[in-house]
Amino acid sequence: MQAFEYASPTSKEAAVKLLASEWGETEVLAGGTDLLSLMKDQGSAPKRVVSLAAVKELKAIEYNPSTGLRLGALVTLRELLDSAEVRKPYPALIEAAEGVRSPQLHSMGTVGGDLLQRPRCWYYRGGYGLLAQMDGKSLVPDGENQYHAILGNSGPAYFVNPSSFAPILIALGAKVRLFGPGGARDVSLDKFYGTPTSADQREYDLKPNEILTDILVPAAGGAKMAVYEVRQKEALDWPLAAAAVVLNLDGKTVKSARVVLGHVAPTPWPSPEAEAALAGKTVSESVAEEAGKAALAKATPLSKNAYKVQLARVAVKRAVLAAAEGGA
Amino acid sequence: MPKCKYDWPEAGERHLIGTRIDRIDGPAKSSGQAKYTYDINRPGMLFGKIVACPYAHAKIKSIDTAEAEKLPGVKVHLVQNVGTEIQWAGDEVVYVAAPTEELASDAVAKVKVEYDVLPHLVHDEDLSKVGDRGKPAAEQKSGDTVAAFKDPDAVISEGFYGTPIVTHCCLEAHGQVTEWADAQNLKVWASTQNLSGLPGAIAEAIGVPATNIEIFTPYMGGGFGSKFGPDRWGIECSKFSKEVGKPIKMMLERDLELMMAGSRPSHYAKVRVAAKKDGTITAWESDSWSTGGPAGGGKPPIPYVFNIPNQVTRHTSVSTNTGPARAWRAPNHPQSAVLTMCALDDLAAKLNMDPIEFFHKNADLASERTEVYRQELRKAAELADWQKLWHPRGDKTPGHIKRGLGVSMHTWGGRGHNSNCNVTVNPDGSVEVALGSQDLGTGTRTIIALTAAETFGLPIEAITVKIGDSKYPASGASGGSTTVGGVSASTRRGTIDARDQLFAAVAPGLGAQPDQLEAVGGKIQVKGDSSKSLTWKQACAKLGVKPVQVTGKNPGLCELGSSGVGGVEIADVSIDTETGLVKINKMVCVQDCGLVLDLKTAESQCYGALIMGITYSLFEEKIMDATTGRMVNPNMEFYKLAGIGDIGELVVHMMTGPGYDERGVIGLGEPPVISPGAAISNAVANAIGVRIPTIPITPDKVLAALEKGGMA
Ligand SMILES: Cc1cc2nc3c(=O)[nH]c(=O)nc-3n(C[C@H](O)[C@H](O)[C@H](O)COP(=O)(O)OP(=O)(O)OC[C@H]3O[C@@H](n4cnc5c(N)ncnc54)[C@H](O)[C@@H]3O)c2cc1C
């Protein structure tokens, strides 16, 4: 890790002023559970680190049954888990937090940091850049791609978005509020992520001198929801595939559905195909299975990750069934 | 026959042996008072770091350390010279040392090394792709396999089985702190399994006599076979410390630890095995191959456990650029268990036989331990509820969760190593046992205290154990499960002699002959007459000013231990056939090791072994990238280890009592880690009706196998 300047401003205005307009110069620090390991592995070498810990307004959890939820970016996973206000209307957000089954990550990791954590691709983390390239060529297609993308993977990016919160937040229609030198702007979370085409781009629409301040979740309006993550290990591991489902039901019939997959593509992966397969149907095992098949119909697995297609299908199926049976 | 003077007490006379004793260093470890090598900081100490070769195979073209040396306080030391051919990524080229760890890391980044990159090979599962890196290494024949396989009565099973390279992943990485007391005397705090052997192993390389070198290993965070030698970093850091005139601490970072500080060799084999229709195993034929890095990989001891009458084994050694091999807890046995027990399990399935019945039927082939295996098979089956839960291949119950049971057997030696100890009984009643051994985390310290306390009739707290300093009497390396047998025997002999000297000193006062005395319950008394007794303290006071000092030795007069154990393990698993995920419901370990000294630390070895076994069966693999030749998972995130939620219920049963205790003390560290791979693989096959050929059993392999035709 290289020596850096450390700043701990107390307002978001001050924080933004401390940030450079080019990536690489400065980094924002929340809980540090991702940033510090990247810096230790020389994956990031900022000249200045700007901690948001002292910006009090970023810690709010506000719920209003008609307008919905405002989560400050610095809310920790623990605070989210402990919040009765979130648990009742948004049980799937709690499930997502529970999936990160580590007391340490719960205590230190923040919701904002979870949305902005960098990909876990082992080539990226091993020093081959965000696009995992050596001599201008990606190492992934012919390499150890068992955990890489099966959708949206025509290159040059093959990593998967690692966030457990992004899929369910997108399914709930959440927005993120970003604050920069020109003030605040809101971006719908489903438009926020993108697939980089060069290694110095980021995989989301945040400017180097902006910070994420809030996550705005519309009122759930009685929607049923669930996330399902296929995990090889119980703790300290990422899902192999995941799905988040929000169902608006009319009696037993699906009026409309949102289905978003995780860990399958460089971005969280909304599936209009699965949503169409559910619309107007009564949820059953076979309907849920069809939704899973529809979601993966266009999958293009790499040499070692065809199994993830099946896992993602199952994740969709089980999330649909759990949502229909389950909460909110 | 009269009982030998040096023996273990009879069953009725033991006050500590065979009970469950907490480890005596538990509080020190859990409170952080125990200082590991990692914790040692010396005045003026520098932090050493490694400039490692990033290529799997390369020749060093040039080394430029000028920029690094410009950093304040930074020193450099060349480890390998220009022109040297490097054989694995992570191999050390230059060491740097600096007053802080951060500065040392910066210095590493400033050293420029140029290489001529050479072609590498890092995969060996597919033997047809290794080219001239594969060399025929061994061929052995006995009996007449041709006839046995041709026998019209023969049922033949053929299969491919294997295990990839895994690492040791010791909680405490390799490394040491080196400090020169003066130009001729070196102190090393080392994380080593071989305290007493280390001075001799370093001496010549650094040009001072072994007597001038003192090693300290008061506590240790695991070795599993990877920490016997001083290693290049031990020797070169000794030199480096001398050059710079300062102590240097160099502990491997986790990535280098996983890349180069030890690989368990891979083992793959194509196996044909035959039995008569009644289940009697008749013939074995195998073509195996393995790699343990550039030196290739040796032939595994297959067929394992069963001495099959007609057999032919051929082995190919594959040289790869994957990092060097080191002994890994029961070297070659876990792999051999997979190759053999999975093949035999497939044969049993083909014969429509229950594998436990099949193993019983063939137990005669399992050397002199036939009866032990039979008892253990029965006990394990009982603890796993085998009668009720086992079913023929393929769980036919509806739904996507399939349950299965699998069994494996193993064997190990474990004779006590050479060991010397000094026993001191002081006139104030204090007792000390000192020996140049190390406690890897297995409970060695506790065993020594227990042995002494047993002999003296004292509580375990009354014994001070001194280990972890090479100036104490030499004791063997902790490898091959030899430590418990070694240190318990030397301590037992030493304490019996010391006790007898004490008896001699107090006998006249008690009006008895020394051989009429016994040491029990904190007293020295006339056997059977507690009215004629002295407290331990009173008795020791009779020594006047002269403590009793004796040396105990192993080997010595009379056998206090022996060699050779069996062991049976059963896995009970559930597989989600939609996701390919394997969940451990229960693991049963039934293990013998002769006379069990501390039942608790013995059971702990088995629990730990089961967890380690589950981990290598389901998660572990040194995953190498073909293009870069580098390990892609050299960290604790992607080098997956089981957590508490992944291990299911663990049931351990130690075989003790008549038939076991008379064998004396035998080692236990290794045997229980041998069978989990085969037992779990067999359980998965039993559940889903199809064999996953290689461990770790990951979802991709399970789904692929199911697609090809599972019964589920
Ligand atoms: C072993 C392990 C397992 C894990 N498993 C999972 C899992 O299963 N699912 C899952 O979702 N996550 C998982 N995580 C990730 C964990 O949830 C994240 O590391 C954590 O949520 C990040 O939060 P943080 O506050 O520590 O972020 P930091 O490390 O502080 O920041 C992460 C990134 O976001 C940026 N950033 C953070 N906050 C802001 C902000 N407000 N404005 C602008 N930029 C910001 C930082 O600059 C940095 O680039 C795992 C992590 C580990 C180490």
XYZ file of C-alpha atoms in Angstrom, chain A residues 1-3 42 120-123 125-126 128 134 139 142-144 146-147 228 230-238 240 285 289 304 307 310-311 314 317-318, chain B residues 54 102 105-106 123 400 576-582 618-619 623-628 630 632-633 636-638 640-643 645-646 697-700 703:
76
model
C 0.000 0.000 0.000
C 1.347 3.429 -0.857
C 1.355 6.353 1.518
C -2.000 -2.504 -5.144
C -14.085 -9.847 -7.338
C -12.682 -11.256 -10.603
C -9.490 -12.997 -9.546
C -7.544 -11.702 -12.518
C -7.652 -8.725 -7.980
C -4.458 -10.461 -9.077
C -4.342 -7.782 -14.483
C -2.418 -9.471 -20.600
C -7.265 -13.899 -19.851
C -9.488 -19.334 -22.151
C -8.734 -19.158 -18.469
C -10.223 -19.910 -15.103
C -15.732 -20.638 -13.448
C -17.042 -17.626 -11.534
C -32.386 -16.392 -3.556
C -26.902 -20.079 -4.556
C -23.899 -20.245 -2.254
C -21.242 -22.929 -2.171
C -20.118 -21.954 1.307
C -22.159 -20.638 4.167
C -19.938 -17.718 5.062
C -17.244 -15.423 3.677
C -18.038 -16.299 0.113
C -19.977 -14.709 -2.705
C -22.408 -18.331 -7.475
C -43.481 -24.682 -9.563
C -39.294 -22.874 -13.635
C -15.885 -23.403 -17.473
C -23.081 -24.798 -14.633
C -28.438 -23.922 -14.307
C -27.708 -22.248 -10.969
C -32.731 -22.322 -10.085
C -37.258 -20.298 -9.784
C -36.685 -20.391 -6.056
C 5.946 -13.322 -11.417
C 5.078 -0.488 4.572
C 6.554 -3.213 0.526
C 7.405 0.006 -1.269
C -1.970 -28.502 -15.323
C -34.298 -32.834 -5.585
C -29.276 -30.673 -4.106
C -29.519 -32.070 -7.618
C -30.769 -28.760 -8.990
C -27.708 -26.834 -7.851
C -25.125 -29.571 -7.412
C -24.386 -28.377 -3.898
C -23.175 -30.967 -1.416
C -15.545 -29.901 -1.193
C -13.595 -26.680 -1.614
C -6.221 -23.230 -9.191
C -3.610 -22.398 -11.808
C -4.076 -20.239 -14.880
C -2.697 -21.852 -18.017
C -1.712 -18.613 -19.740
C 0.004 -16.795 -16.914
C 0.064 -18.279 -11.845
C -5.452 -17.401 -9.360
C -6.639 -18.041 -5.816
C -8.291 -16.863 1.811
C -11.195 -15.536 -0.220
C -10.864 -17.741 -3.275
C -12.014 -21.689 -0.053
C -11.968 -23.240 3.398
C -14.956 -24.700 5.199
C -16.515 -22.604 7.908
C -21.716 -23.724 8.798
C -20.285 -26.105 6.227
C -16.778 -32.071 -5.378
C -17.956 -28.711 -6.653
C -21.390 -27.862 -8.098
C -20.095 -27.703 -11.671
C -24.245 -30.983 -12.404
